[in-house]
PDB file of C-alpha atoms in Angstrom:
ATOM      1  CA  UNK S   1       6.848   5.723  -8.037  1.00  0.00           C
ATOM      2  CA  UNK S   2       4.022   7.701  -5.834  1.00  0.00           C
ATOM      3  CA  UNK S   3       0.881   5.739  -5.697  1.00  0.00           C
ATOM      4  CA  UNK S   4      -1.655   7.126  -8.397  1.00  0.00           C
ATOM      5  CA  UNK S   5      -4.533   8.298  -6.473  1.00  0.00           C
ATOM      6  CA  UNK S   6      -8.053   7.231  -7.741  1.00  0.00           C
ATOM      7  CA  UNK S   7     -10.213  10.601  -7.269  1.00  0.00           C
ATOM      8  CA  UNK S   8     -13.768   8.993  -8.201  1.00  0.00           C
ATOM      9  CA  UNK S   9     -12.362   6.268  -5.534  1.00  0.00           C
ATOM     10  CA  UNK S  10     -11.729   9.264  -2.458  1.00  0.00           C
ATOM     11  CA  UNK S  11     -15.289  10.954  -3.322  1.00  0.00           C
ATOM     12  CA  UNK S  12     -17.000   7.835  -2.399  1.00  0.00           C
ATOM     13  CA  UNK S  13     -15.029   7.157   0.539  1.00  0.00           C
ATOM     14  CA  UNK S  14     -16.083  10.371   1.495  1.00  0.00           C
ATOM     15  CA  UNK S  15     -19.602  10.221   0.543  1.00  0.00           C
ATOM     16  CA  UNK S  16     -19.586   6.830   2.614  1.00  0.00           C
ATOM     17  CA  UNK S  17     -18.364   8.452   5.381  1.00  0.00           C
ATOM     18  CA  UNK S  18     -20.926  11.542   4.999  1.00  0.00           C
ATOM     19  CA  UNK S  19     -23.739   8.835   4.909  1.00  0.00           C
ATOM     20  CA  UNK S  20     -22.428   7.066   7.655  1.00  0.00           C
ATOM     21  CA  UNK S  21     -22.267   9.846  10.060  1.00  0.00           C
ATOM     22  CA  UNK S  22     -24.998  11.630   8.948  1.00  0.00           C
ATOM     23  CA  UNK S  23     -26.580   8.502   9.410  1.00  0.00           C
ATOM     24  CA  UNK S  24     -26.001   8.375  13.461  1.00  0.00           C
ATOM     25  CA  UNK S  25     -26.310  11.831  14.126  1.00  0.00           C
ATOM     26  CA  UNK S  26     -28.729  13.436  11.625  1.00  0.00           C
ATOM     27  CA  UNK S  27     -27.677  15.312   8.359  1.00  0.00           C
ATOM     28  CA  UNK S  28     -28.448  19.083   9.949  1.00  0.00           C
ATOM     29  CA  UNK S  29     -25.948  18.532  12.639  1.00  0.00           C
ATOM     30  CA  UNK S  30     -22.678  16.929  10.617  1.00  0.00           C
ATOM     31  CA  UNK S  31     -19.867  19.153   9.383  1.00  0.00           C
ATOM     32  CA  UNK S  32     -17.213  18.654   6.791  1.00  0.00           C
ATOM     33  CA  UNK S  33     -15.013  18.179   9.990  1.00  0.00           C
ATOM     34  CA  UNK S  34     -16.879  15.170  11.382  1.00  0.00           C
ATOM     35  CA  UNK S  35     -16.982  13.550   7.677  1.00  0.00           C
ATOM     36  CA  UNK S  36     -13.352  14.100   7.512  1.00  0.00           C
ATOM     37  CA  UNK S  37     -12.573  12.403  10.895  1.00  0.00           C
ATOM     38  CA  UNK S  38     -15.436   9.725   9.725  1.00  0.00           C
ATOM     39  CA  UNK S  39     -12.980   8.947   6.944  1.00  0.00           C
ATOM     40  CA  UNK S  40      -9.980   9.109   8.295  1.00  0.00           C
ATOM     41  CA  UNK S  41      -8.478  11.759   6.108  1.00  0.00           C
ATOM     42  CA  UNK S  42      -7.310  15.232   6.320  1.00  0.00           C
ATOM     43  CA  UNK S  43     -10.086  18.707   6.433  1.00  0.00           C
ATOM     44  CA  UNK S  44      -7.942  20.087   3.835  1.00  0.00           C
ATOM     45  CA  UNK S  45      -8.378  17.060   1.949  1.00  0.00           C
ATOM     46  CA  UNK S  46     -12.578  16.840   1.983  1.00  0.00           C
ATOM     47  CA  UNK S  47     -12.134  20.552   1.224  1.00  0.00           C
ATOM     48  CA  UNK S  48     -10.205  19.784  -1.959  1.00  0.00           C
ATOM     49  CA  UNK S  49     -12.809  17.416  -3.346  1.00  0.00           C
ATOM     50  CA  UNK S  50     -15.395  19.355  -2.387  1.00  0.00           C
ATOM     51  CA  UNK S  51     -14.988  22.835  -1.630  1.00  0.00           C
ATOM     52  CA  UNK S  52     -18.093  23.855   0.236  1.00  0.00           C
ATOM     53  CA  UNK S  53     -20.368  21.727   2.981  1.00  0.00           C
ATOM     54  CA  UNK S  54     -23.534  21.930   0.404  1.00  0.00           C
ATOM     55  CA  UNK S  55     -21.096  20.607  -2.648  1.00  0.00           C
ATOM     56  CA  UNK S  56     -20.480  17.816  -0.658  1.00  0.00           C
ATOM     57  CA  UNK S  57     -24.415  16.760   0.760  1.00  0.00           C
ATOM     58  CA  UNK S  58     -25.223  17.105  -2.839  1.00  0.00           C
ATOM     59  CA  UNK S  59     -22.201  14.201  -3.514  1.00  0.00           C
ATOM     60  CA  UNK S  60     -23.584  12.602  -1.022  1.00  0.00           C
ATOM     61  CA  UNK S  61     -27.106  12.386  -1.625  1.00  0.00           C
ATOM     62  CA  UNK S  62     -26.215  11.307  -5.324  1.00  0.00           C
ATOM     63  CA  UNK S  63     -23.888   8.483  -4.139  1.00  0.00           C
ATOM     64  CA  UNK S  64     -27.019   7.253  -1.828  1.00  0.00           C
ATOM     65  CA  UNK S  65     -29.360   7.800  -4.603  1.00  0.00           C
ATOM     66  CA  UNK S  66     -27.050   5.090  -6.799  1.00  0.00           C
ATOM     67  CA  UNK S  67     -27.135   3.173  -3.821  1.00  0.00           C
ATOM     68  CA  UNK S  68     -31.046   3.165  -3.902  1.00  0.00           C
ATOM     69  CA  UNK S  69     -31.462   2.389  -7.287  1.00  0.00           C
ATOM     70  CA  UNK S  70     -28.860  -0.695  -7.075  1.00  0.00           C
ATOM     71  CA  UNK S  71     -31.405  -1.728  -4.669  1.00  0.00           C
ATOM     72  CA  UNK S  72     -34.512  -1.695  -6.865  1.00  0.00           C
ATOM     73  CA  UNK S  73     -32.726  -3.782  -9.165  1.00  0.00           C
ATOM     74  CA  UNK S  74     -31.544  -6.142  -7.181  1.00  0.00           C
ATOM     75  CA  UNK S  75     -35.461  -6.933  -6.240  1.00  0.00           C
ATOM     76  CA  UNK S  76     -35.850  -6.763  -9.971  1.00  0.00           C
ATOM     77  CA  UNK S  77     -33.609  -9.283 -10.099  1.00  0.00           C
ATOM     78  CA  UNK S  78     -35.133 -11.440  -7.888  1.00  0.00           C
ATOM     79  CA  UNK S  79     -38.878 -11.004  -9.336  1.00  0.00           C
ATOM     80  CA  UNK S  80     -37.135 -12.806 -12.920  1.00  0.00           C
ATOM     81  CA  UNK S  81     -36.742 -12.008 -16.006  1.00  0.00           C
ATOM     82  CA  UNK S  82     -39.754 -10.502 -16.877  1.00  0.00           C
ATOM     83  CA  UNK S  83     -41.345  -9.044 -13.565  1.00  0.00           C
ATOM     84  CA  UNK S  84     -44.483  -6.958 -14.984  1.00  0.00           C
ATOM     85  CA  UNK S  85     -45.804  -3.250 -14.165  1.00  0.00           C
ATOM     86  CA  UNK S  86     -47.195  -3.879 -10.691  1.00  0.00           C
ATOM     87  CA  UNK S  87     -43.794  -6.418  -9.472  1.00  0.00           C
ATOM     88  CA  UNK S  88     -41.700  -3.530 -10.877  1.00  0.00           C
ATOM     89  CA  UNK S  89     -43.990  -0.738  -8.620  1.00  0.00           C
ATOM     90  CA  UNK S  90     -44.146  -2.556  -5.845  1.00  0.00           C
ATOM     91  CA  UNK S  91     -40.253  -2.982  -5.944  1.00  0.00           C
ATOM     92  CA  UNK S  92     -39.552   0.835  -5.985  1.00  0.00           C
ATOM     93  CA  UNK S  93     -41.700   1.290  -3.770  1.00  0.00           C
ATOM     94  CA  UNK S  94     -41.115  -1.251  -1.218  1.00  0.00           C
ATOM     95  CA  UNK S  95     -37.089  -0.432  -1.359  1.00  0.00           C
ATOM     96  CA  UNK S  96     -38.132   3.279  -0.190  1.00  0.00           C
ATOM     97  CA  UNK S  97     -39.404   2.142   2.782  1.00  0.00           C
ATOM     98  CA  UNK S  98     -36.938   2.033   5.817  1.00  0.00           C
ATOM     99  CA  UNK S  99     -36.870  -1.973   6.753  1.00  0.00           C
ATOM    100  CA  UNK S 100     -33.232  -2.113   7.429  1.00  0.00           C
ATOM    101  CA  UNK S 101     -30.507   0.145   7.879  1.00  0.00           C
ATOM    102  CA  UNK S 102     -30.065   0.735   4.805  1.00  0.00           C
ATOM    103  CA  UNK S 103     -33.035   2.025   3.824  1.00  0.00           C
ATOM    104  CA  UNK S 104     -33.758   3.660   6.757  1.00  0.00           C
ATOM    105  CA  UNK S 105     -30.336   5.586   6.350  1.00  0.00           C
ATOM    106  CA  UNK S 106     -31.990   6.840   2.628  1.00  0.00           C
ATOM    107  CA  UNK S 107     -35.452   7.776   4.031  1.00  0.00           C
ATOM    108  CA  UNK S 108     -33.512   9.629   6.896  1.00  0.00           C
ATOM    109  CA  UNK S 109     -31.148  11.260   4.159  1.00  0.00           C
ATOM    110  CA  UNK S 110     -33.125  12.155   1.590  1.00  0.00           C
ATOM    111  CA  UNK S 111     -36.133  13.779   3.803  1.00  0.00           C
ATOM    112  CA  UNK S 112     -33.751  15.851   5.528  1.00  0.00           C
ATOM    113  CA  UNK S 113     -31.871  17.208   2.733  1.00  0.00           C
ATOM    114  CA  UNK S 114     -35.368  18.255   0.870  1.00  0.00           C
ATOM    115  CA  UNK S 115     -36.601  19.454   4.282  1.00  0.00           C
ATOM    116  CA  UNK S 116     -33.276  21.928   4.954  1.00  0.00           C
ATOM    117  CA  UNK S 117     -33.111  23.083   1.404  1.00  0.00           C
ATOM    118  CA  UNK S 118     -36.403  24.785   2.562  1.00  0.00           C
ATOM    119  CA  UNK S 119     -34.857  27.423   4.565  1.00  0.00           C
ATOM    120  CA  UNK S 120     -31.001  27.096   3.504  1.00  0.00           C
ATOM    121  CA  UNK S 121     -30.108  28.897   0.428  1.00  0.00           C
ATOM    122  CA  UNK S 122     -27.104  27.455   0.157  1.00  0.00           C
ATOM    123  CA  UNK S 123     -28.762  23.936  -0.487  1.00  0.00           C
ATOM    124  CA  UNK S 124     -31.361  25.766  -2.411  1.00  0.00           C
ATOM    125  CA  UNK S 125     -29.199  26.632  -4.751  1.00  0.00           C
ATOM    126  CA  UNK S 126     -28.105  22.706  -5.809  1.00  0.00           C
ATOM    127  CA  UNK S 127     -29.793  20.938  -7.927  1.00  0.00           C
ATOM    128  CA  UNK S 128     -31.911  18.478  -5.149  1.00  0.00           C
ATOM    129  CA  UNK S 129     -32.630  15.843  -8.054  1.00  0.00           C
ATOM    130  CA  UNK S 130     -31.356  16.492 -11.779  1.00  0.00           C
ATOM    131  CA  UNK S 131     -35.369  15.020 -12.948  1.00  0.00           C
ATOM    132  CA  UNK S 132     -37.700  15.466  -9.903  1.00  0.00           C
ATOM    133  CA  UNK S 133     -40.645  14.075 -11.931  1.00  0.00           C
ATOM    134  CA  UNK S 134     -38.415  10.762 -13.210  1.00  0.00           C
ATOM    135  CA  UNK S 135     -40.289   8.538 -10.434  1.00  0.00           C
ATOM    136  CA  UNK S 136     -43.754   9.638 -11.256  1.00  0.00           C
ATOM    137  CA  UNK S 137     -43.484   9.412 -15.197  1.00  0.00           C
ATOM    138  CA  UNK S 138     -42.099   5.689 -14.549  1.00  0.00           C
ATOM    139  CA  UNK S 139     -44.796   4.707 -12.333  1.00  0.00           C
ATOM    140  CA  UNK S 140     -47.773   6.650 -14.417  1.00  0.00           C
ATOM    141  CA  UNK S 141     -46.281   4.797 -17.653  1.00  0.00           C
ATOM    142  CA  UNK S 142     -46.260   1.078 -16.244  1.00  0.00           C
ATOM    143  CA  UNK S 143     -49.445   1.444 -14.387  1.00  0.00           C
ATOM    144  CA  UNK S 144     -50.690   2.607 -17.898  1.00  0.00           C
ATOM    145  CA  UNK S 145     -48.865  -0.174 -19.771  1.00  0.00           C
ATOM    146  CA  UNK S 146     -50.744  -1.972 -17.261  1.00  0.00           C
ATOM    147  CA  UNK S 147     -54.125  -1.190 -18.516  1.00  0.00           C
ATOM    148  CA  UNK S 148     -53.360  -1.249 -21.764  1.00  0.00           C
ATOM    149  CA  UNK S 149     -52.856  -5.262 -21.051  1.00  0.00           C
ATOM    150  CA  UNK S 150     -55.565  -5.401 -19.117  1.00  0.00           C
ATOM    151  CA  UNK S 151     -53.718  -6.233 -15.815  1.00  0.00           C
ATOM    152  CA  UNK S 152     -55.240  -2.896 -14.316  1.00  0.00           C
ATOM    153  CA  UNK S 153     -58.527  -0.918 -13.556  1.00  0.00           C
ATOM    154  CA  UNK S 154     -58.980   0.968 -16.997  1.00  0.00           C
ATOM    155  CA  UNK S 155     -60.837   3.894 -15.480  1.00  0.00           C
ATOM    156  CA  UNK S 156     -58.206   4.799 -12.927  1.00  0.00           C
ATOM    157  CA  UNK S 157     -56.126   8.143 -13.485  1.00  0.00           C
ATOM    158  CA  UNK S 158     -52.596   6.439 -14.164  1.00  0.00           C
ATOM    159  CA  UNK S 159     -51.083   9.931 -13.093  1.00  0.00           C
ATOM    160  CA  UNK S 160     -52.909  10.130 -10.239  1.00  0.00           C
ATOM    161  CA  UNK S 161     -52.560   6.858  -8.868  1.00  0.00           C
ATOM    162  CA  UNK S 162     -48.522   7.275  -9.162  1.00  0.00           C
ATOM    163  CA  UNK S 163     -48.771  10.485  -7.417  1.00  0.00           C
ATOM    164  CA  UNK S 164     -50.612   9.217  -4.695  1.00  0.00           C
ATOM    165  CA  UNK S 165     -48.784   5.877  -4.314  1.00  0.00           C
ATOM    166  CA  UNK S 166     -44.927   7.903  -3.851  1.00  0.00           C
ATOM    167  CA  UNK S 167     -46.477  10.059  -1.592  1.00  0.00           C
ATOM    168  CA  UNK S 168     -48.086   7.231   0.409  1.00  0.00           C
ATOM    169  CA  UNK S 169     -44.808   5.489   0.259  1.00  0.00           C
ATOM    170  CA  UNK S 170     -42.747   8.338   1.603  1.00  0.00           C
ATOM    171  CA  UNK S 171     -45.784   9.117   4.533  1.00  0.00           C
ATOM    172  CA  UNK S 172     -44.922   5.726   5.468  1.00  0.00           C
ATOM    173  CA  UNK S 173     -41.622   5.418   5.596  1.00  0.00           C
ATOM    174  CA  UNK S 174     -41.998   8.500   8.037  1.00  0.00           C
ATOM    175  CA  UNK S 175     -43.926   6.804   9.972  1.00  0.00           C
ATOM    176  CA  UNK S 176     -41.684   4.262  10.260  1.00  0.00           C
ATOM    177  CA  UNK S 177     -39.001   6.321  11.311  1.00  0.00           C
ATOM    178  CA  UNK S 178     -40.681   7.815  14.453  1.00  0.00           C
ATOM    179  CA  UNK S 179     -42.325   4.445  15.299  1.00  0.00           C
ATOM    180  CA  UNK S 180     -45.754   4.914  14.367  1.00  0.00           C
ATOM    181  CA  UNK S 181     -46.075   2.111  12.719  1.00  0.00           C
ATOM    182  CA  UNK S 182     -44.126  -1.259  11.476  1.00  0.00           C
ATOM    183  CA  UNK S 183     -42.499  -2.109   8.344  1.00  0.00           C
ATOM    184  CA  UNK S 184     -44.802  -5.015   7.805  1.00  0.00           C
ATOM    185  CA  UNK S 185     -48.205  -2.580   8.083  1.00  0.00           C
ATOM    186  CA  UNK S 186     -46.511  -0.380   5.897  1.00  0.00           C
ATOM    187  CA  UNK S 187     -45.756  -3.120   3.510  1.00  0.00           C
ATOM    188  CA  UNK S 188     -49.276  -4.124   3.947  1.00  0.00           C
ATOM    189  CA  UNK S 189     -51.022  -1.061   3.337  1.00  0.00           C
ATOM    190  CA  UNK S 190     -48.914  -0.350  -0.095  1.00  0.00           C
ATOM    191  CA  UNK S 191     -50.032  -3.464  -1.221  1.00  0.00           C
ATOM    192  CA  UNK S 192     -53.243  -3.341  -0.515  1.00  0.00           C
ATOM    193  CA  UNK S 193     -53.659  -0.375  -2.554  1.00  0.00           C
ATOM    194  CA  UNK S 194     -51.739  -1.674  -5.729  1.00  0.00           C
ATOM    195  CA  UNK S 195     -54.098  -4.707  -4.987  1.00  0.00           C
ATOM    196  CA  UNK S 196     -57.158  -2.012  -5.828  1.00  0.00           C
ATOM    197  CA  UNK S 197     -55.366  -0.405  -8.764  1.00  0.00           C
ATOM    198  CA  UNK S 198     -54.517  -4.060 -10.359  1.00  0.00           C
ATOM    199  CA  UNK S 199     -57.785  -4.911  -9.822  1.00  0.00           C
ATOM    200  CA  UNK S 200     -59.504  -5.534 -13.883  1.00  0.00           C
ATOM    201  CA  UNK S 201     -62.820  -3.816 -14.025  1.00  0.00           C
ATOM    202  CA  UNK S 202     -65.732  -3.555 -17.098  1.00  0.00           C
ATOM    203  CA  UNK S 203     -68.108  -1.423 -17.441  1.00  0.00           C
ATOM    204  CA  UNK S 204     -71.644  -3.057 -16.410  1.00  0.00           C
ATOM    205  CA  UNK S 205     -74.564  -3.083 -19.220  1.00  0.00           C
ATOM    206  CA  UNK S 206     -75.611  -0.175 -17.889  1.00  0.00           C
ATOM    207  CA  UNK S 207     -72.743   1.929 -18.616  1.00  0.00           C
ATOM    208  CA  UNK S 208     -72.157   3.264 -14.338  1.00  0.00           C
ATOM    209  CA  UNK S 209     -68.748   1.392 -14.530  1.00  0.00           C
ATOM    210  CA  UNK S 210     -69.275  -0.952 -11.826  1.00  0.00           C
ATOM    211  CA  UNK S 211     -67.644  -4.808 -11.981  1.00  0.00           C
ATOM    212  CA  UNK S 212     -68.825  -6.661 -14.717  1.00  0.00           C
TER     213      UNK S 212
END
């Protein structure tokens, strides 16, 4: 009997192969050719599962998105059962940032694909991320869950604070990228700024909301 072929089984190949070379060379500059060769399988073949080049980023950028969150949870994991608002921010936040290969292979992935869906139409027209707000609500809802337990500054803007900390996080892992900085300042400056927003604070007698 012919060997049943597993089709969710050959997209991932492919989308490892896609990650792999796009990894090495940069995602602007790899063709459904180079994946194909990456994977050792036929054009025709990549071109059956996925019928144009920005069909098949899009795969890609899913499968490495999966990838990603696999990786929060597994420092979830580690933190125990129960790791709190700020040990779950600080492990989204902290798997963003390109410290291994990994990682770095996600920062380098994901920036490029929002960054060429600027001027390509093609990649435009995919859907980048199915909820682009999903990381902000998450953080603005534990950093409030936070406060509401009094393990954070009450007066801080919860929504504000998660904007500011994903955009911090991706600035850094840029900056990681092109060698401006370490992973360990990066690491360092992240925390110290959850360090300010888990930081309890009263209002003084006098109402100016200074440190009790």
């Amino acid at each position: 009997m012919p060997k049943r072929v597993d089709h969710e089984e050959r997209r991932t190949q492919i989308a490892e192969a896609l990650i792999r070379v796009a990894g090495r060379r940069g995602l602007h500059a790899v063709g459904m050719r180079d994946v194909a060769a990456e994977a050792g399988v036929s054009l025709r073949l990549v071109q059956y599962y996925f019928q144009t080049k920005e069909k098949l980023l899009f795969y890609g950028l899913q499968h490495l998105t999966d990838r990603f969150t696999a990786r929060v949870g597994a420092r979830l994991a580690a933190a125990g059962p129960d790791p709190g608002p700020r040990a779950t921010i600080e492990a989204l936040l902290l798997a963003s940032l390109p410290t291994d290969e990994e990682s770095r292979t996600f920062h380098l992935l994901y920036s490029s694909y929002s960054i060429l869906s600027v001027t390509d139409e093609a990649l435009a027209a995919q859907p980048f991320i199915d909820n682009p707000d999903a990381a902000e609500n998450a953080l603005t809802g534990l950093i409030g869950r936070a406060q509401e337990s009094g393990l954070a500054d009450p007066e801080a803007d919860a929504r504000k604070e998660a904007i500011s900390l994903l955009a911090m996080a991706a600035t850094m892992g840029t900056s990681i990228l092109v060698g401006q900085r370490g992973p360990e300042s990066a690491v360092e400056v992240l925390r110290h700024h959850l360090d300010r927003i888990f930081t309890t604070r009263t209002r003084s007698p006098e109402g100016d909301g200074a440190p009790s």
